[in-house]
Short mmCIF file of C-alpha atoms in Angstrom, two decimals:
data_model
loop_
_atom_site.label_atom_id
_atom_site.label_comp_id
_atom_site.label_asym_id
_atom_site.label_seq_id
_atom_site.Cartn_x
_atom_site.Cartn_y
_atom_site.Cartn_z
CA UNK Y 1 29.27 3.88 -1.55
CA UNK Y 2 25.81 3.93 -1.61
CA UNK Y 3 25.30 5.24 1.52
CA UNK Y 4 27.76 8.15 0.86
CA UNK Y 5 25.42 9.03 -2.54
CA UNK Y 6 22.36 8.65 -0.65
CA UNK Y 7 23.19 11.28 2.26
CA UNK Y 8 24.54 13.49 -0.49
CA UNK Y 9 21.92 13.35 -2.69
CA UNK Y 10 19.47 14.39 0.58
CA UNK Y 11 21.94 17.23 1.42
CA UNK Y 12 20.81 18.37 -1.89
CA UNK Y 13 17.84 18.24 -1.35
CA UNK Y 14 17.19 15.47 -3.68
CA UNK Y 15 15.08 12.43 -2.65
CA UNK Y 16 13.86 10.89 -5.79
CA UNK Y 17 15.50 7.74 -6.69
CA UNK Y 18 15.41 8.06 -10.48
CA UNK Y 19 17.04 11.77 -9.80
CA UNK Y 20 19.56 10.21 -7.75
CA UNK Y 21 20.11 7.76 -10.86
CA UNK Y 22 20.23 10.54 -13.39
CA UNK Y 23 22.74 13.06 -10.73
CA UNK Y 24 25.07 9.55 -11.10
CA UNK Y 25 25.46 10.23 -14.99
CA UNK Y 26 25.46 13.92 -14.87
CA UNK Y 27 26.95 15.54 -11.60
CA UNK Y 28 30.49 15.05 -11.43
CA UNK Y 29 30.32 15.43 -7.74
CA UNK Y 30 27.81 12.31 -7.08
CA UNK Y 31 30.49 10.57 -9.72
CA UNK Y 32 33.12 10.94 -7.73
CA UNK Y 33 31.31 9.85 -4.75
CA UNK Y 34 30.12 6.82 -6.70
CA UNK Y 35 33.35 5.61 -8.37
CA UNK Y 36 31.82 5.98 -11.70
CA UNK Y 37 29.27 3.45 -10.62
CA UNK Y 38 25.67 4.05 -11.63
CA UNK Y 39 23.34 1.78 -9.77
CA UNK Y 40 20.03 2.23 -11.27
CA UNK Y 41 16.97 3.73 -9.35
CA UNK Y 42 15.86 -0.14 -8.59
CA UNK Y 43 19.27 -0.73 -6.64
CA UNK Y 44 18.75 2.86 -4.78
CA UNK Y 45 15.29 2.31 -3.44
CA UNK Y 46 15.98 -1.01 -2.48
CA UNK Y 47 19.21 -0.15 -0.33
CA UNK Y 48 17.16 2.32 1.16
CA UNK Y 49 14.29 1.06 1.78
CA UNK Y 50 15.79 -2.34 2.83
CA UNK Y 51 18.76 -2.38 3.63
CA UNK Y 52 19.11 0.34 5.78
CA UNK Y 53 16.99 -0.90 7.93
CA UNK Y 54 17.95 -1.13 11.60
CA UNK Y 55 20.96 0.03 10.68
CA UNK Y 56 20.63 3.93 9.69
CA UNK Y 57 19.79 4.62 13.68
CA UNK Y 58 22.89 3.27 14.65
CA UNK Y 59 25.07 5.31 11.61
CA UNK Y 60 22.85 8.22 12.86
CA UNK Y 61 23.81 8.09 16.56
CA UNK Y 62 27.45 7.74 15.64
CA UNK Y 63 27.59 11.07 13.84
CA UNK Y 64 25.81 12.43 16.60
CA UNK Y 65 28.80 11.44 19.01
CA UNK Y 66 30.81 13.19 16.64
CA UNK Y 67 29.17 16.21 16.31
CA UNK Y 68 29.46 15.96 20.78
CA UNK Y 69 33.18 15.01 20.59
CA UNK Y 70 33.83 18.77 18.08
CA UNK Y 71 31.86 20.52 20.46
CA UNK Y 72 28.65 21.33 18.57
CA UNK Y 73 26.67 19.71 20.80
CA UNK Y 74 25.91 18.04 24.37
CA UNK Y 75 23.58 15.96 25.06
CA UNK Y 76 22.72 16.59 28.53
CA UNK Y 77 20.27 19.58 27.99
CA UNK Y 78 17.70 18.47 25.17
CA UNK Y 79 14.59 19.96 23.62
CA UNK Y 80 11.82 17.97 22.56
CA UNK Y 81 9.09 19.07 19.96
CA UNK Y 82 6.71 16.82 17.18
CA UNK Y 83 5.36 17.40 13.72
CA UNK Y 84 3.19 15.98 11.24
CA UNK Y 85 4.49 14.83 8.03
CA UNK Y 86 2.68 13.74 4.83
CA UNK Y 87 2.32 9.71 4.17
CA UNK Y 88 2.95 8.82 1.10
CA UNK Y 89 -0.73 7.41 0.68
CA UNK Y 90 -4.24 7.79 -0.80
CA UNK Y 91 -6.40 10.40 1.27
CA UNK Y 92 -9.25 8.89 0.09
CA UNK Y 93 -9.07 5.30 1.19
CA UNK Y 94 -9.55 5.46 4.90
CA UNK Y 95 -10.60 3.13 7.68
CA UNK Y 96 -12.10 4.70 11.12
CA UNK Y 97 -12.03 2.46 13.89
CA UNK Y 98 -15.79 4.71 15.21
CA UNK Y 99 -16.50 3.38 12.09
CA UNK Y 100 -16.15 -0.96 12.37
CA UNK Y 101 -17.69 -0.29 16.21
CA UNK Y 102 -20.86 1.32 14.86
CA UNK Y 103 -20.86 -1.45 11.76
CA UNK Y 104 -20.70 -4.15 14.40
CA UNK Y 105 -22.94 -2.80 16.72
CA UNK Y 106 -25.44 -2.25 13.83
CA UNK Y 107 -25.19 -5.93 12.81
CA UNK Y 108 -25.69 -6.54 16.97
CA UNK Y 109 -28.90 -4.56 17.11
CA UNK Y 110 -30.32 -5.97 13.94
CA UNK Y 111 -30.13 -9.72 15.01
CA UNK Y 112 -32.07 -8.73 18.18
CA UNK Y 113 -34.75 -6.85 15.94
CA UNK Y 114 -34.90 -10.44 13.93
CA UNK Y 115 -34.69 -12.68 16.88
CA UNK Y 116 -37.29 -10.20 18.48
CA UNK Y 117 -39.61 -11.35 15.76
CA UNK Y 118 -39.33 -15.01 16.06
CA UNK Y 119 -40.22 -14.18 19.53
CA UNK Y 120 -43.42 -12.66 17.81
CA UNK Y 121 -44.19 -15.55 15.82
CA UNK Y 122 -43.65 -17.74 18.69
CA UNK Y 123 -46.09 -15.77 21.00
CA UNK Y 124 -49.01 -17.88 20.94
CA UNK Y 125 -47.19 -21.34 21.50
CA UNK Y 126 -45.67 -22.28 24.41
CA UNK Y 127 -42.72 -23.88 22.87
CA UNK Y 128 -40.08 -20.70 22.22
CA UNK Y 129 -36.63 -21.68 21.20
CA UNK Y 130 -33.99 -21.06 23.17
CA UNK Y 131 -32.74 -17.11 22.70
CA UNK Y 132 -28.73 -17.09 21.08
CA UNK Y 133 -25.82 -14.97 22.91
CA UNK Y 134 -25.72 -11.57 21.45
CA UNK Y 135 -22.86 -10.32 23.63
CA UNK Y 136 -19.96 -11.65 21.40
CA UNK Y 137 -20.18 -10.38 17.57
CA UNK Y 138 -17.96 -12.45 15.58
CA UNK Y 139 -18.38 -14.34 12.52
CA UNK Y 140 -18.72 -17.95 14.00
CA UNK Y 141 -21.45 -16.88 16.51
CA UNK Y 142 -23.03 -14.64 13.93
CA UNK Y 143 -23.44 -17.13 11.37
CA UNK Y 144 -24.37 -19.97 13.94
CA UNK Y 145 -27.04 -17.10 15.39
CA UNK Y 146 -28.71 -16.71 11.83
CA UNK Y 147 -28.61 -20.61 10.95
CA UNK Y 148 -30.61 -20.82 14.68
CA UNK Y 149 -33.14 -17.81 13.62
CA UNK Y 150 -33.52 -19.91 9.79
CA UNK Y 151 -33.97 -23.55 11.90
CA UNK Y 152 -36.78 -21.75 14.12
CA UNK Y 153 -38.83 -19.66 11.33
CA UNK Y 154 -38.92 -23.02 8.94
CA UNK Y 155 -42.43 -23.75 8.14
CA UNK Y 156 -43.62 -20.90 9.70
CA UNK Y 157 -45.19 -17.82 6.79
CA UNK Y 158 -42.56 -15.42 7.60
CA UNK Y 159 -42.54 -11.54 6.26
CA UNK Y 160 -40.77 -11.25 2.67
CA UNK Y 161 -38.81 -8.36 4.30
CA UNK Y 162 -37.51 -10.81 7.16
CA UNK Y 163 -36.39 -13.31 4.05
CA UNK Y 164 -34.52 -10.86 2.24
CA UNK Y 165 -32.64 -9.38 5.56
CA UNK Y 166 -31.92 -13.38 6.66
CA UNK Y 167 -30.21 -14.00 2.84
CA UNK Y 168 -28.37 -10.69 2.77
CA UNK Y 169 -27.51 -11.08 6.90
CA UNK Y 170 -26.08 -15.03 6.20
CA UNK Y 171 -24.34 -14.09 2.97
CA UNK Y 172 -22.51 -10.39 4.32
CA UNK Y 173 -22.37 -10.40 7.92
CA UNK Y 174 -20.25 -13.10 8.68
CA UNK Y 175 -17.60 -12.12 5.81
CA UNK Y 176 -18.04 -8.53 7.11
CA UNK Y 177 -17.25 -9.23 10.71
CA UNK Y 178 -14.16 -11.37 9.41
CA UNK Y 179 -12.65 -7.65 7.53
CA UNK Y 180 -13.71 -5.73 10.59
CA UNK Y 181 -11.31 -8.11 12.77
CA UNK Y 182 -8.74 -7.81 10.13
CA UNK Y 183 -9.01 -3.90 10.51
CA UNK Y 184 -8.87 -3.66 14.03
CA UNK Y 185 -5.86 -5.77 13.97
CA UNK Y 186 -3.94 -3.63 11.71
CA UNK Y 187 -5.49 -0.37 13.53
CA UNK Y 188 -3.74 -1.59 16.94
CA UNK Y 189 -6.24 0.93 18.90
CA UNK Y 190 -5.64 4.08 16.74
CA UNK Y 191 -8.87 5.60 15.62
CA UNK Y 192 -7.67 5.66 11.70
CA UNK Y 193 -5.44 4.08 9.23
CA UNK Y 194 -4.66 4.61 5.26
CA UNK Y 195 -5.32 1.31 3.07
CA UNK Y 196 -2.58 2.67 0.66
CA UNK Y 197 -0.10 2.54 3.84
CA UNK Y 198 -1.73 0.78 6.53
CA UNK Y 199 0.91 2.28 9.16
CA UNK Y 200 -0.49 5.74 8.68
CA UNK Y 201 -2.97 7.80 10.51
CA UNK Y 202 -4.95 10.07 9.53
CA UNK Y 203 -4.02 13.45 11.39
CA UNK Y 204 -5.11 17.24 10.89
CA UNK Y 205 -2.29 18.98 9.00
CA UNK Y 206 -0.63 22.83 9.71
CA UNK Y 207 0.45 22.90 6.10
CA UNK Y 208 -3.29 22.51 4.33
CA UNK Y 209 -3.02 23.73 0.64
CA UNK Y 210 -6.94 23.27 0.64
CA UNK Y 211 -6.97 25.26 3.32
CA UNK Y 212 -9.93 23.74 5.19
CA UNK Y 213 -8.48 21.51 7.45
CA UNK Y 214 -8.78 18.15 6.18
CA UNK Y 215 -7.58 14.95 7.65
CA UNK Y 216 -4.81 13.62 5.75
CA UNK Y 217 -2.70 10.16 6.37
CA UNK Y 218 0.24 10.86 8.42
CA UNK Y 219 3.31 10.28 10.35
CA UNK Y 220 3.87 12.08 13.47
CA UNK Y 221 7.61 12.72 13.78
CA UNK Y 222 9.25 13.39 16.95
CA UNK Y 223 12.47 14.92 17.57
CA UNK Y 224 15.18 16.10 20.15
CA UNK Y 225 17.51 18.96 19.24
CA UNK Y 226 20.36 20.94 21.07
CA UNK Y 227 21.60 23.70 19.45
CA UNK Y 228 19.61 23.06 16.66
CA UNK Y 229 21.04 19.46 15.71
CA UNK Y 230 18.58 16.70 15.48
CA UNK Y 231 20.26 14.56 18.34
CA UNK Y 232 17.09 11.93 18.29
CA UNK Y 233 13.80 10.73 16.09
CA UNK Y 234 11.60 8.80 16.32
CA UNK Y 235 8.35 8.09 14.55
CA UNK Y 236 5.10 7.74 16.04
CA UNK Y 237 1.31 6.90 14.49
CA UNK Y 238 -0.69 8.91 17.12
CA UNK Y 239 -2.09 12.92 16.84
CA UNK Y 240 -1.16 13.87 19.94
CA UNK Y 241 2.01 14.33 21.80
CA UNK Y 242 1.27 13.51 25.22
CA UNK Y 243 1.69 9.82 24.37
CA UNK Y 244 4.77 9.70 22.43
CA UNK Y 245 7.32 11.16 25.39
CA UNK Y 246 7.92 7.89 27.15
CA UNK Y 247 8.94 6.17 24.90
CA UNK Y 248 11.11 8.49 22.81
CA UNK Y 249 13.15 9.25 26.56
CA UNK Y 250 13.93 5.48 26.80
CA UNK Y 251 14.70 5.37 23.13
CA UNK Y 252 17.10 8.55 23.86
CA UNK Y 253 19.03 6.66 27.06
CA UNK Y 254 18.95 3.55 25.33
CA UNK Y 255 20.79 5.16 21.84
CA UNK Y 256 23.25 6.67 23.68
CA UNK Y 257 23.87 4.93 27.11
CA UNK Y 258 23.10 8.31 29.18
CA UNK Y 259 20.04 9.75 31.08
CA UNK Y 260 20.05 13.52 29.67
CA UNK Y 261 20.06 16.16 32.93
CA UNK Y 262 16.75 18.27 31.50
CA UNK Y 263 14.27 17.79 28.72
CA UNK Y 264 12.33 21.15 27.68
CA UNK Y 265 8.78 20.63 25.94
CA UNK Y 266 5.37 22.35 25.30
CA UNK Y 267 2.48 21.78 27.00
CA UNK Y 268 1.38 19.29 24.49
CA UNK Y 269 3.47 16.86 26.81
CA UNK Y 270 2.61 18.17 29.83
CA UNK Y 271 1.08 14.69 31.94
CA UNK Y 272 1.00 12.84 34.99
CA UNK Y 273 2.15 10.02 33.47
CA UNK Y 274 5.48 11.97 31.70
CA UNK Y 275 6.27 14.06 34.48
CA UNK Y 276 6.47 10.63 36.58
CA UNK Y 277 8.50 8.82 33.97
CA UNK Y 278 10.96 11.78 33.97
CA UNK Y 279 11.13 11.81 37.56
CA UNK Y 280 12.07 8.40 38.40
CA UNK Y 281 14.47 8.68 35.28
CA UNK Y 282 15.84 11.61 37.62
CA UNK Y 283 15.33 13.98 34.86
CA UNK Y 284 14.74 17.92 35.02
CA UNK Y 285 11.04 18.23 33.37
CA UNK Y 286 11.16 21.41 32.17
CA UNK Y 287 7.70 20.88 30.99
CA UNK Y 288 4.82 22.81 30.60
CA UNK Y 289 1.34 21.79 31.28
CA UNK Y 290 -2.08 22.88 30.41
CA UNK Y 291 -3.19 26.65 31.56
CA UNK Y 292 0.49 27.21 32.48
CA UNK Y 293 0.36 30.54 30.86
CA UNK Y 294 -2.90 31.69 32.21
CA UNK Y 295 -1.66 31.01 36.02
CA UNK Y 296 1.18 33.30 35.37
CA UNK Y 297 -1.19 36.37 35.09
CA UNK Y 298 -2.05 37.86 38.41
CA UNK Y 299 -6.12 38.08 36.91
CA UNK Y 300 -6.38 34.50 36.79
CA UNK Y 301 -5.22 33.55 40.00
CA UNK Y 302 -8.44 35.40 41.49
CA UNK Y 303 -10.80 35.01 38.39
CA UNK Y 304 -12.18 31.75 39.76
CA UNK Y 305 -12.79 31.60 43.81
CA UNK Y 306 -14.72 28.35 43.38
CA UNK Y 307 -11.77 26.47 41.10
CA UNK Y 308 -10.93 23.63 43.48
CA UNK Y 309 -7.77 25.05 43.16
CA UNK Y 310 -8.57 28.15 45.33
CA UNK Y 311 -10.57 26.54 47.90
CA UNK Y 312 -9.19 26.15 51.15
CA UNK Y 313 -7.73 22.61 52.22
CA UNK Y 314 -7.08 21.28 55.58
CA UNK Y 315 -4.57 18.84 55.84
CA UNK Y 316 -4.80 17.75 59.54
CA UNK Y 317 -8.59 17.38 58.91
CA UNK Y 318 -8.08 16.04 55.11
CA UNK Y 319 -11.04 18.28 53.99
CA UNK Y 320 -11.98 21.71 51.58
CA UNK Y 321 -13.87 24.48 52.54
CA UNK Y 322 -16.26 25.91 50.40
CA UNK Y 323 -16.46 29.65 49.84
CA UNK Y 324 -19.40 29.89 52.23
CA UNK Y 325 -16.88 28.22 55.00
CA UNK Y 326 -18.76 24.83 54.42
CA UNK Y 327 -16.41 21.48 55.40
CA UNK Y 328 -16.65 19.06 52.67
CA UNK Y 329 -15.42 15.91 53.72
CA UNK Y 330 -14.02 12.87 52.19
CA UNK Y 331 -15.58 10.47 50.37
CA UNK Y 332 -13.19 8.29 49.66
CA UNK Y 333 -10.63 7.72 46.31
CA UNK Y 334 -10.67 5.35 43.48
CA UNK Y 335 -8.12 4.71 40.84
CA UNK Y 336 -8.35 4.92 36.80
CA UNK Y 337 -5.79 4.21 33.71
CA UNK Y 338 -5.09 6.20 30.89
CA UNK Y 339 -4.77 4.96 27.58
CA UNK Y 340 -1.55 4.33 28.08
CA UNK Y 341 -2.54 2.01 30.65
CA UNK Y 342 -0.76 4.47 33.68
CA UNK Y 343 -2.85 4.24 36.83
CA UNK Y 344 -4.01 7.54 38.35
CA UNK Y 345 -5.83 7.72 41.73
CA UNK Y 346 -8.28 10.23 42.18
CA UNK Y 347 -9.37 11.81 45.69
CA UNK Y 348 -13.14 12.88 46.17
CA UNK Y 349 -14.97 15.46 48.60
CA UNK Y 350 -18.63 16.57 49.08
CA UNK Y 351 -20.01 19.27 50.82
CA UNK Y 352 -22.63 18.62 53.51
CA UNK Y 353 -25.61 20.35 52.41
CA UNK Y 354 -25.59 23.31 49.55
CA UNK Y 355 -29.29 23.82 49.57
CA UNK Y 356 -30.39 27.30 50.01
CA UNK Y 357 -27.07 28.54 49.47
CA UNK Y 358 -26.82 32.20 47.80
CA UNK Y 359 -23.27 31.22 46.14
CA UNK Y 360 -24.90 27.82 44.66
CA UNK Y 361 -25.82 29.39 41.10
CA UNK Y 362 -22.54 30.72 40.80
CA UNK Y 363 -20.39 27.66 42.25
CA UNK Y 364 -21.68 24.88 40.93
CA UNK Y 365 -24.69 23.63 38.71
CA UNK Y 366 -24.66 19.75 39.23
CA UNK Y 367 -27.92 18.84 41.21
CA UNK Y 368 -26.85 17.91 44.43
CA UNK Y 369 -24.24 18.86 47.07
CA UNK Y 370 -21.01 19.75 45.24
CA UNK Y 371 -18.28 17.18 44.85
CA UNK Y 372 -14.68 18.35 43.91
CA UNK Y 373 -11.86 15.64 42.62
CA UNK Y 374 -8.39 16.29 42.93
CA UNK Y 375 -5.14 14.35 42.18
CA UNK Y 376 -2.45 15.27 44.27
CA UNK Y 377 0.23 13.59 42.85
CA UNK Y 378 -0.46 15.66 39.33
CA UNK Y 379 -0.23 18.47 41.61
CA UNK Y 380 2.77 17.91 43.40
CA UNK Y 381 4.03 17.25 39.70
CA UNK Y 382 2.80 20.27 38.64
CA UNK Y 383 4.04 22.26 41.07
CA UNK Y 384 7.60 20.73 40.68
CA UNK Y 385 7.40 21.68 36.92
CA UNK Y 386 6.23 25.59 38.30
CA UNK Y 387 9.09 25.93 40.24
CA UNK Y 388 11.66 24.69 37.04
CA UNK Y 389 10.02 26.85 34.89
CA UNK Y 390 9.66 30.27 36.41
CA UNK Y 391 13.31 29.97 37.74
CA UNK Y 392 16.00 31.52 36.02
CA UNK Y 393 17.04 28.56 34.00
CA UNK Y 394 13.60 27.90 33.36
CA UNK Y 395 12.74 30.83 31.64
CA UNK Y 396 16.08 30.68 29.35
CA UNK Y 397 15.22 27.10 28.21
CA UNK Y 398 11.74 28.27 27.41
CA UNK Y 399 13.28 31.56 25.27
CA UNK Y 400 15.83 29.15 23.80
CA UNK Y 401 12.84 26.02 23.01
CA UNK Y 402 11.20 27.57 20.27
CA UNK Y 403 14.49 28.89 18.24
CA UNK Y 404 16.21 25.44 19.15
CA UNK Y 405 13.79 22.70 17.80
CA UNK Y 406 10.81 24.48 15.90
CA UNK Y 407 13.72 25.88 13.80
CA UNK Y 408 14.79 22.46 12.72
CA UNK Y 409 10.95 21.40 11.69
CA UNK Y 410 11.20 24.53 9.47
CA UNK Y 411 14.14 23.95 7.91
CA UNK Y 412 13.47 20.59 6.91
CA UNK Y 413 9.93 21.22 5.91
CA UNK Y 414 10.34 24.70 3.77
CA UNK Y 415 14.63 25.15 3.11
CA UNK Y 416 15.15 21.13 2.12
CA UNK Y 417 11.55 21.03 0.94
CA UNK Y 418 10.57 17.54 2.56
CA UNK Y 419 6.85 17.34 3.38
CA UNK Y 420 6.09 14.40 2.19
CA UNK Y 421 7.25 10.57 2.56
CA UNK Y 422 8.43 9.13 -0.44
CA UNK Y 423 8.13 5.27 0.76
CA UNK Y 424 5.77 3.74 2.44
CA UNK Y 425 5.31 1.96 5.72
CA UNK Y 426 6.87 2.70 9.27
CA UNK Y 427 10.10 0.89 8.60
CA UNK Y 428 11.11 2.53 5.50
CA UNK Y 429 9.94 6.11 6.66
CA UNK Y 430 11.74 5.89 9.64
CA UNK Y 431 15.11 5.06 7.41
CA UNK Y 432 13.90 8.13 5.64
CA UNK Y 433 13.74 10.44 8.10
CA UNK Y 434 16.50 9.35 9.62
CA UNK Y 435 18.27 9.94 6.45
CA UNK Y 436 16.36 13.38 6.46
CA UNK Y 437 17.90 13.97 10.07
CA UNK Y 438 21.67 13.62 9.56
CA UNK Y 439 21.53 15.37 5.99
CA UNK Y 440 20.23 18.28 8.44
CA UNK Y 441 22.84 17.24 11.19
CA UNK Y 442 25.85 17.54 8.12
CA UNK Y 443 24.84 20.42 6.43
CA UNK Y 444 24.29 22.74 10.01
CA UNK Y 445 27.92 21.29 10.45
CA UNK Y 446 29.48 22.08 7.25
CA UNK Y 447 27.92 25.50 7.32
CA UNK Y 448 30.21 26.19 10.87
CA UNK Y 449 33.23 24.63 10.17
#
C-alpha cells in the first residue's frame, strides 16, 4: 500500500513526505489507494528511505519487462547519457582532498624546518642525534618525531618562536593528521565530499541560479533510455562520465540477464578503456570520442600535416616519417594505468636529427629531436567506432540520441520539477531516483495507452 501511494504521489509530482501525509486526508484518489489509512510523514520517510532499499531496483526492472512485453520498448538498442542532480546538503561545508595533501605536506615540511634547527644547535658538537623518518606522516610517527625534537633541544636555550611551534605542533598535529585519515577514508579518492552528506561531491552545475558557476554537492545520475523510457540508473559520485560506463553496462546485463546489441553515447564516454569493455562484452559502441566532429570536416583533415596522425607510418619498417621525409625510429613502449586502474601501452618514436631543419619552428618546439607517442589499440578502437558512426545506422542513432535520453533529463528536471534530493546519502537517493525513474516510466505509459 505504501508503495502504491508513494509512486503516485511522485507521478504527481509530489515528493514531500508531510505532503504525501496531508494528500492521505485530503485527495480522495491517494485515499483510495491507501484504504483510508493515513500513515504519518514518519512512517513514509522511513519506508522509503529504508525499506526500499535493495528492493526498489528489482520492482523497477520488473516494470521495465513489462513495458518490453506491451511493446514500448526493447532493450537491445540503448542510449546512454548522465546528469547532475542537487544533494540535499550544505554548500558550504566542504572537504577537498588537494586540500588534506597540502595540510599534510605542510605539517611534513615544517618538522624538517624544526629538525633542521636542532641540526643548527647541534653544529658545534660532535654528538648529533639521530635524524627521525619524515617519509610517513601519520599521527604515531608525528607525535613520536616531536617528542624526539623536545628530548634533543632539553637544556639547550632554544628560540621562543621554536617553543611556541613545538606546543602548538604536539598539541594539533597529531589530532589533525588523525581527521585527515578519517577524510580520506570517507573521500575514497574523489577530490571532494559534503560534511552534511558525506556521499556527495561537489560538481559544477548546468542549472546555476547564481549564475556564476559554483561548485555545488552532487550526485551524478546516469541513465539508459529507449524510446524515451528510463530502462536503467544508476548513481555515481564522480564529475565526469568517462568513468561511470563500465560499470553501469555490467549493472545493465546483470539487471536483466542480456548483453544489449548497441549502446549510443557522447563523447564524454568516449575511452580506451570503454570501447574495450564494450568490445569483449561484444557490444556495438556507437560511441563518440574526442574531436570526432572536427575529423568529419574536410579542413581539418589537412589543417595539421605534423599531427602524428598525418605522418606517414611504415609498417614493415615499424617507423614515421617526418614531413621533411626523416625516419624516426622506435624507441621502444612502456605501459601506464588510468585511474581506473586499466593498463594502456604506449608506443614511442624519435627522429634522428631535427637540427637545422626549416619545418622545426613549425613542427615541434620541445628541445631536442621530436618524439611522437601513439597507442594503437585506442586507434584501432577509434577507428572501429568511425566506421559505426558514419554508417547509416550510425548516423540515425546519433539523430535519435539526443531526442531519446536528453529528453528524459528534461522532463524530470523542469515538467516533474525534481532537481534536488530530498534524502540524504547514496542509498536513500538511489531509492529516490529510482522512484523518480518509474514515476517517469508510468506516466510516458499512461499517456500512450
Amino acid at each position: 500500500m505504501l508503495l502504491k501511494v508513494i509512486i503516485y504521489a511522485y507521478l504527481r509530482n509530489l515528493y514531500s513526505s508531510r505532503k504525501i501525509e496531508q494528500a492521505l486526508s485530503e485527495n480522495i484518489h491517494f485515499m483510495w489507494l491507501s484504504g483510508q489509512n493515513k500513515p504519518d510523514h514518519n512512517t513514509i520517510n522511513d519506508f522509503r528511505g529504508k525499506r526500499l532499499k535493495g528492493h526498489l531496483k528489482k520492482i523497477f526492472n520488473q516494470v521495465v519487462l513489462l513495458l518490453v512485453d506491451q511493446g514500448a520498448i526493447n532493450l537491445k538498442d540503448l542510449y546512454v547519457d548522465g546528469t547532475k542532480i542537487e544533494a540535499n546538503a550544505n554548500r558550504y561545508t566542504f572537504v577537498w582532498g588537494k586540500s588534506i595533501g597540502k595540510n599534510k605536506t605542510r605539517i611534513q615540511q615544517q618538522l624538517q624546518e624544526l629538525w633542521s634547527y636542532v641540526e643548527k644547535v647541534y653544529k658545534e658538537e660532535q654528538h648529533i642525534p639521530n635524524t627521525p623518518d619524515f617519509e610517513a606522516i601519520d599521527a604515531e610517527k608525528v607525535a613520536a618525531t616531536i617528542d624526539q625534537i623536545n628530548e634533543a633541544l632539553k637544556g639547550k636555550d632554544v628560540d621562543k618562536k621554536v617553543k611556541q611551534k613545538l606546543t602548538y605542533a604536539k598539541k594539533n598535529w597529531p589530532s589533525n593528521l588523525n581527521k585527515y585519515g578519517e577524510q580520506e577514508a570517507i573521500l575514497k579518492g574523489r577530490n571532494s565530499y559534503c560534511k552534511t552528506d558525506p556521499d556527495a561531491t561537489f560538481m559544477r552545475m548546468k542549472e546555476d541560479h547564481m549564475q556564476n558557476g559554483q561548485l555545488k554537492p552532487a550526485y551524478n545520475f546516469q541513465a539508459s533510455t529507449n524510446n524515451q523510457y528510463i530502462t536503467n540508473y544508476q548513481l555515481a559520485q564522480t564529475t565526469a562520465d568517462t568513468t561511470t560506463l563500465k560499470d553501469f553496462v555490467d549493472n545493465t546485463i546483470e539487471s536483466y540477464q542480456q548483453i544489449p546489441h548497441s549502446i549510443t553515447a557522447d563523447a564524454g564516454y568516449g575511452s580506451e578503456e570503454n570501447y574495450t569493455h564494450l568490445e569483449q562484452k561484444g557490444i556495438d559502441a556507437f560511441v563518440k570520442y574526442n574531436y570526432f566532429h572536427k575529423e568529419q570536416k574536410r579542413k581539418s583533415r589537412s589543417e595539421n600535416p605534423y599531427h602524428p596522425n598525418n605522418l606517414y607510418y611504415n609498417k614493415e619498417k615499424d617507423c614515421y616519417y617526418c614531413p621533411m621525409g626523416q625516419e624516426m625510429q622506435s624507441i621502444g613502449s612502456y605501459t601506464k594505468q588510468t585511474k581506473n586502474g586499466f593498463t594502456q601501452t604506449i608506443h614511442g618514436y624519435q627522429a634522428k636529427n631535427c637540427n637545422g631543419c626549416p619545418l622545426r619552428g613549425s613542427c615541434h618546439k620541445a628541445k631536442g629531436n621530436r618524439i611522437i607517442e601513439r597507442n594503437y589499440n585506442l586507434q584501432r578502437l577509434k577507428q572501429k567506432a568511425r566506421t559505426l558512426l558514419t554508417s547509416e545506422e550510425g548516423i540515425k542513432k546519433r539523430k535519435q540520441r539526443p531526442w531519446d535520453v536528453e529528453a528524459v533529463f528534461g522532463n524530470i528536471k523542469h515538467n516533474m520539477n525534481f532537481k534536488r534530493f530530498l534524502l540524504r546519502g547514496m542509498d536513500k537517493v538511489t531509492t529516490e531516483i529510482g522512484l523518480i525513474a518509474m514515476a517517469h516510466n508510468l506516466k510516458k505509459f499512461s499517456l500512450t495507452i
